[in-house]
Amino acid sequence: MVDGDMTTIGIIGAGNIGSNFAKAAIAKGYDVVISNSRGPETLGDLMSELGAKATAATAEDAATAGDFVLVAVPLKNYREVPVDPLVGKLVIDANNYYFERDGQIPALDNNETTTAQMLQEHLPDSHVVKAFNNIPAKDIPTDGTATGTENRRALPIAGNDANAKERVTALLDEFGFDAVDVGPLEDSWRVERDRPAYVVRSNADELRDRIAEAVR
Ligand SMILES: NC(=O)c1ccc[n+]([C@@H]2O[C@H](COP(=O)([O-])OP(=O)(O)OC[C@H]3O[C@@H](n4cnc5c(N)ncnc54)[C@H](OP(=O)(O)O)[C@@H]3O)[C@@H](O)[C@H]2O)c1
């Protein structure tokens, strides 16, 4: 672990992203406290798979326990993410907008906001960083490589807080990925669904090019 004071990650959403992120985090020595919408008693199979460094909890308890927290729920449910326990914390936002699942969200359809800004507005006193939204979930624990590996996979991050972005850059490096900074949350549309960079495996140079090519 890069930062010895940040050893427990809260995870809100225990589906594809939450569970694969948990595997990667545990492999790097973190403890995870992971939650879904139905309650910790429904997470038995996942707990058996993840082992002793994982605890099943409510979303409220995962948010409280985490030194920092991953949000990986269907976007339509983002307002259910607990606010108070996340005050002052780094919150990593992996969500993407699928109108087929989430329903039409006019502010996104009209390019007035981004998914990450919506979560930041819901969590005004947290430090939201967009990350892990640009990689198929199953690749998170399997596609990382050592720092400096040729053609290492790069993932985009966006956020308004420099310290929070530094922390996520270090986490990505630990998981085996380079980070490319897209800018503040308002620029994260560049790496949302259907943009050139979206879930395409890219190294850092390729990712920078794909981010620059994006047209809103
Ligand atoms: N799948 C991917 O490869 C991928 C890649 C990048 C980004 N994303 C994005 O990441 C987000 C999650 O995707 P996913 O594929 O992991 O979804 P998923 O497999 O459907 O899992 C969603 C999880 O969120 C939980 N959840 C729903 N509402 C919740 C709430 N209010 N509190 C706590 N947990 C809640 C669900 O719990 P229950 O099952 O109990 O309802 C489930 O565990 C989406 O926005 C998706 O677009 C996905």
PDB file of N, CA and C in Angstrom, residues 147-199:
ATOM      1  N   THR A 147       4.841  -0.811 -12.744  1.00  0.00           N
ATOM      2  CA  THR A 147       5.176   0.561 -13.155  1.00  0.00           C
ATOM      3  C   THR A 147       6.289   0.522 -14.205  1.00  0.00           C
ATOM      4  N   GLY A 148       6.105   1.266 -15.287  1.00  0.00           N
ATOM      5  CA  GLY A 148       7.162   1.351 -16.298  1.00  0.00           C
ATOM      6  C   GLY A 148       7.102   0.274 -17.361  1.00  0.00           C
ATOM      7  N   THR A 149       6.179  -0.680 -17.240  1.00  0.00           N
ATOM      8  CA  THR A 149       6.031  -1.720 -18.268  1.00  0.00           C
ATOM      9  C   THR A 149       5.687  -1.069 -19.605  1.00  0.00           C
ATOM     10  N   GLU A 150       6.310  -1.544 -20.666  1.00  0.00           N
ATOM     11  CA  GLU A 150       6.027  -0.978 -21.985  1.00  0.00           C
ATOM     12  C   GLU A 150       4.557  -1.208 -22.346  1.00  0.00           C
ATOM     13  N   ASN A 151       3.933  -0.199 -22.912  1.00  0.00           N
ATOM     14  CA  ASN A 151       2.529  -0.294 -23.337  1.00  0.00           C
ATOM     15  C   ASN A 151       1.578  -0.578 -22.165  1.00  0.00           C
ATOM     16  N   ARG A 152       1.970  -0.103 -20.991  1.00  0.00           N
ATOM     17  CA  ARG A 152       1.114  -0.286 -19.818  1.00  0.00           C
ATOM     18  C   ARG A 152      -0.260   0.349 -20.054  1.00  0.00           C
ATOM     19  N   ARG A 153      -1.298  -0.312 -19.581  1.00  0.00           N
ATOM     20  CA  ARG A 153      -2.642   0.244 -19.740  1.00  0.00           C
ATOM     21  C   ARG A 153      -2.788   1.510 -18.898  1.00  0.00           C
ATOM     22  N   ALA A 154      -3.434   2.510 -19.475  1.00  0.00           N
ATOM     23  CA  ALA A 154      -3.677   3.767 -18.755  1.00  0.00           C
ATOM     24  C   ALA A 154      -5.172   3.980 -18.597  1.00  0.00           C
ATOM     25  N   LEU A 155      -5.559   4.585 -17.492  1.00  0.00           N
ATOM     26  CA  LEU A 155      -6.964   4.892 -17.228  1.00  0.00           C
ATOM     27  C   LEU A 155      -7.093   6.371 -16.902  1.00  0.00           C
ATOM     28  N   PRO A 156      -8.188   6.977 -17.347  1.00  0.00           N
ATOM     29  CA  PRO A 156      -8.377   8.408 -17.085  1.00  0.00           C
ATOM     30  C   PRO A 156      -8.905   8.678 -15.688  1.00  0.00           C
ATOM     31  N   ILE A 157      -8.525   9.826 -15.144  1.00  0.00           N
ATOM     32  CA  ILE A 157      -9.125  10.318 -13.901  1.00  0.00           C
ATOM     33  C   ILE A 157      -9.528  11.775 -14.123  1.00  0.00           C
ATOM     34  N   ALA A 158     -10.522  12.205 -13.374  1.00  0.00           N
ATOM     35  CA  ALA A 158     -10.908  13.624 -13.392  1.00  0.00           C
ATOM     36  C   ALA A 158     -11.332  13.996 -11.981  1.00  0.00           C
ATOM     37  N   GLY A 159     -11.096  15.237 -11.608  1.00  0.00           N
ATOM     38  CA  GLY A 159     -11.507  15.669 -10.276  1.00  0.00           C
ATOM     39  C   GLY A 159     -11.132  17.118 -10.042  1.00  0.00           C
ATOM     40  N   ASN A 160     -11.737  17.678  -8.996  1.00  0.00           N
ATOM     41  CA  ASN A 160     -11.498  19.094  -8.688  1.00  0.00           C
ATOM     42  C   ASN A 160     -10.471  19.290  -7.590  1.00  0.00           C
ATOM     43  N   ASP A 161     -10.055  18.207  -6.954  1.00  0.00           N
ATOM     44  CA  ASP A 161      -9.164  18.306  -5.798  1.00  0.00           C
ATOM     45  C   ASP A 161      -7.844  17.603  -6.134  1.00  0.00           C
ATOM     46  N   ALA A 162      -6.762  18.379  -6.122  1.00  0.00           N
ATOM     47  CA  ALA A 162      -5.467  17.840  -6.556  1.00  0.00           C
ATOM     48  C   ALA A 162      -4.978  16.707  -5.653  1.00  0.00           C
ATOM     49  N   ASN A 163      -5.175  16.847  -4.331  1.00  0.00           N
ATOM     50  CA  ASN A 163      -4.716  15.795  -3.419  1.00  0.00           C
ATOM     51  C   ASN A 163      -5.477  14.490  -3.663  1.00  0.00           C
ATOM     52  N   ALA A 164      -6.766  14.627  -3.873  1.00  0.00           N
ATOM     53  CA  ALA A 164      -7.576  13.434  -4.116  1.00  0.00           C
ATOM     54  C   ALA A 164      -7.130  12.750  -5.411  1.00  0.00           C
ATOM     55  N   LYS A 165      -6.832  13.545  -6.422  1.00  0.00           N
ATOM     56  CA  LYS A 165      -6.381  12.942  -7.686  1.00  0.00           C
ATOM     57  C   LYS A 165      -5.021  12.274  -7.528  1.00  0.00           C
ATOM     58  N   GLU A 166      -4.170  12.884  -6.701  1.00  0.00           N
ATOM     59  CA  GLU A 166      -2.867  12.260  -6.436  1.00  0.00           C
ATOM     60  C   GLU A 166      -3.047  10.893  -5.792  1.00  0.00           C
ATOM     61  N   ARG A 167      -3.977  10.804  -4.856  1.00  0.00           N
ATOM     62  CA  ARG A 167      -4.232   9.550  -4.152  1.00  0.00           C
ATOM     63  C   ARG A 167      -4.731   8.484  -5.115  1.00  0.00           C
ATOM     64  N   VAL A 168      -5.613   8.895  -6.045  1.00  0.00           N
ATOM     65  CA  VAL A 168      -6.153   7.925  -7.000  1.00  0.00           C
ATOM     66  C   VAL A 168      -5.084   7.525  -8.024  1.00  0.00           C
ATOM     67  N   THR A 169      -4.239   8.465  -8.381  1.00  0.00           N
ATOM     68  CA  THR A 169      -3.120   8.136  -9.282  1.00  0.00           C
ATOM     69  C   THR A 169      -2.231   7.075  -8.637  1.00  0.00           C
ATOM     70  N   ALA A 170      -1.963   7.243  -7.343  1.00  0.00           N
ATOM     71  CA  ALA A 170      -1.130   6.257  -6.627  1.00  0.00           C
ATOM     72  C   ALA A 170      -1.838   4.912  -6.538  1.00  0.00           C
ATOM     73  N   LEU A 171      -3.147   4.939  -6.312  1.00  0.00           N
ATOM     74  CA  LEU A 171      -3.915   3.688  -6.232  1.00  0.00           C
ATOM     75  C   LEU A 171      -3.894   2.964  -7.583  1.00  0.00           C
ATOM     76  N   LEU A 172      -4.114   3.719  -8.653  1.00  0.00           N
ATOM     77  CA  LEU A 172      -4.084   3.108  -9.984  1.00  0.00           C
ATOM     78  C   LEU A 172      -2.721   2.485 -10.254  1.00  0.00           C
ATOM     79  N   ASP A 173      -1.670   3.199  -9.869  1.00  0.00           N
ATOM     80  CA  ASP A 173      -0.319   2.662 -10.073  1.00  0.00           C
ATOM     81  C   ASP A 173      -0.150   1.342  -9.300  1.00  0.00           C
ATOM     82  N   GLU A 174      -0.651   1.327  -8.091  1.00  0.00           N
ATOM     83  CA  GLU A 174      -0.601   0.089  -7.289  1.00  0.00           C
ATOM     84  C   GLU A 174      -1.361  -1.046  -7.963  1.00  0.00           C
ATOM     85  N   PHE A 175      -2.508  -0.738  -8.536  1.00  0.00           N
ATOM     86  CA  PHE A 175      -3.324  -1.752  -9.211  1.00  0.00           C
ATOM     87  C   PHE A 175      -2.701  -2.146 -10.556  1.00  0.00           C
ATOM     88  N   GLY A 176      -1.731  -1.346 -11.032  1.00  0.00           N
ATOM     89  CA  GLY A 176      -1.026  -1.719 -12.258  1.00  0.00           C
ATOM     90  C   GLY A 176      -1.339  -0.889 -13.480  1.00  0.00           C
ATOM     91  N   PHE A 177      -1.856   0.324 -13.260  1.00  0.00           N
ATOM     92  CA  PHE A 177      -2.267   1.169 -14.378  1.00  0.00           C
ATOM     93  C   PHE A 177      -1.657   2.566 -14.262  1.00  0.00           C
ATOM     94  N   ASP A 178      -1.327   3.150 -15.426  1.00  0.00           N
ATOM     95  CA  ASP A 178      -0.983   4.564 -15.453  1.00  0.00           C
ATOM     96  C   ASP A 178      -2.267   5.382 -15.345  1.00  0.00           C
ATOM     97  N   ALA A 179      -2.161   6.603 -14.829  1.00  0.00           N
ATOM     98  CA  ALA A 179      -3.310   7.511 -14.780  1.00  0.00           C
ATOM     99  C   ALA A 179      -3.075   8.665 -15.747  1.00  0.00           C
ATOM    100  N   VAL A 180      -4.115   9.062 -16.463  1.00  0.00           N
ATOM    101  CA  VAL A 180      -4.053  10.254 -17.302  1.00  0.00           C
ATOM    102  C   VAL A 180      -5.113  11.224 -16.786  1.00  0.00           C
ATOM    103  N   ASP A 181      -4.681  12.414 -16.428  1.00  0.00           N
ATOM    104  CA  ASP A 181      -5.578  13.405 -15.826  1.00  0.00           C
ATOM    105  C   ASP A 181      -6.352  14.141 -16.924  1.00  0.00           C
ATOM    106  N   VAL A 182      -7.668  13.975 -16.892  1.00  0.00           N
ATOM    107  CA  VAL A 182      -8.522  14.637 -17.889  1.00  0.00           C
ATOM    108  C   VAL A 182      -8.763  16.092 -17.524  1.00  0.00           C
ATOM    109  N   GLY A 183      -8.645  16.419 -16.219  1.00  0.00           N
ATOM    110  CA  GLY A 183      -8.916  17.780 -15.770  1.00  0.00           C
ATOM    111  C   GLY A 183      -9.954  17.754 -14.671  1.00  0.00           C
ATOM    112  N   PRO A 184     -10.680  18.873 -14.482  1.00  0.00           N
ATOM    113  CA  PRO A 184     -11.720  18.916 -13.453  1.00  0.00           C
ATOM    114  C   PRO A 184     -12.917  18.044 -13.839  1.00  0.00           C
ATOM    115  N   LEU A 185     -13.820  17.859 -12.892  1.00  0.00           N
ATOM    116  CA  LEU A 185     -14.975  16.984 -13.146  1.00  0.00           C
ATOM    117  C   LEU A 185     -15.773  17.438 -14.368  1.00  0.00           C
ATOM    118  N   GLU A 186     -15.815  18.749 -14.596  1.00  0.00           N
ATOM    119  CA  GLU A 186     -16.625  19.219 -15.730  1.00  0.00           C
ATOM    120  C   GLU A 186     -16.066  18.757 -17.064  1.00  0.00           C
ATOM    121  N   ASP A 187     -14.810  18.336 -17.092  1.00  0.00           N
ATOM    122  CA  ASP A 187     -14.229  17.831 -18.339  1.00  0.00           C
ATOM    123  C   ASP A 187     -14.351  16.315 -18.480  1.00  0.00           C
ATOM    124  N   SER A 188     -14.974  15.677 -17.492  1.00  0.00           N
ATOM    125  CA  SER A 188     -15.011  14.206 -17.523  1.00  0.00           C
ATOM    126  C   SER A 188     -15.942  13.663 -18.610  1.00  0.00           C
ATOM    127  N   TRP A 189     -16.747  14.533 -19.253  1.00  0.00           N
ATOM    128  CA  TRP A 189     -17.532  14.071 -20.404  1.00  0.00           C
ATOM    129  C   TRP A 189     -16.620  13.446 -21.465  1.00  0.00           C
ATOM    130  N   ARG A 190     -15.367  13.872 -21.482  1.00  0.00           N
ATOM    131  CA  ARG A 190     -14.428  13.368 -22.500  1.00  0.00           C
ATOM    132  C   ARG A 190     -14.181  11.864 -22.377  1.00  0.00           C
ATOM    133  N   VAL A 191     -14.463  11.312 -21.199  1.00  0.00           N
ATOM    134  CA  VAL A 191     -14.236   9.874 -21.013  1.00  0.00           C
ATOM    135  C   VAL A 191     -15.524   9.160 -20.610  1.00  0.00           C
ATOM    136  N   GLU A 192     -16.655   9.811 -20.899  1.00  0.00           N
ATOM    137  CA  GLU A 192     -17.918   9.128 -20.650  1.00  0.00           C
ATOM    138  C   GLU A 192     -18.223   8.167 -21.804  1.00  0.00           C
ATOM    139  N   ARG A 193     -19.340   7.489 -21.657  1.00  0.00           N
ATOM    140  CA  ARG A 193     -19.747   6.471 -22.634  1.00  0.00           C
ATOM    141  C   ARG A 193     -19.725   6.996 -24.073  1.00  0.00           C
ATOM    142  N   ASP A 194     -19.266   6.172 -24.967  1.00  0.00           N
ATOM    143  CA  ASP A 194     -19.281   6.408 -26.414  1.00  0.00           C
ATOM    144  C   ASP A 194     -18.292   7.464 -26.893  1.00  0.00           C
ATOM    145  N   ARG A 195     -17.456   8.001 -25.995  1.00  0.00           N
ATOM    146  CA  ARG A 195     -16.356   8.868 -26.456  1.00  0.00           C
ATOM    147  C   ARG A 195     -15.223   7.970 -26.943  1.00  0.00           C
ATOM    148  N   PRO A 196     -14.291   8.531 -27.717  1.00  0.00           N
ATOM    149  CA  PRO A 196     -13.248   7.675 -28.310  1.00  0.00           C
ATOM    150  C   PRO A 196     -12.439   6.871 -27.290  1.00  0.00           C
ATOM    151  N   ALA A 197     -12.270   7.406 -26.071  1.00  0.00           N
ATOM    152  CA  ALA A 197     -11.438   6.705 -25.084  1.00  0.00           C
ATOM    153  C   ALA A 197     -12.190   5.595 -24.352  1.00  0.00           C
ATOM    154  N   TYR A 198     -13.521   5.582 -24.493  1.00  0.00           N
ATOM    155  CA  TYR A 198     -14.356   4.772 -23.591  1.00  0.00           C
ATOM    156  C   TYR A 198     -14.078   3.276 -23.699  1.00  0.00           C
ATOM    157  N   VAL A 199     -13.602   2.696 -22.632  1.00  0.00           N
ATOM    158  CA  VAL A 199     -13.264   1.270 -22.461  1.00  0.00           C
ATOM    159  C   VAL A 199     -12.378   0.688 -23.558  1.00  0.00           C
TER     160      VAL A 199
END
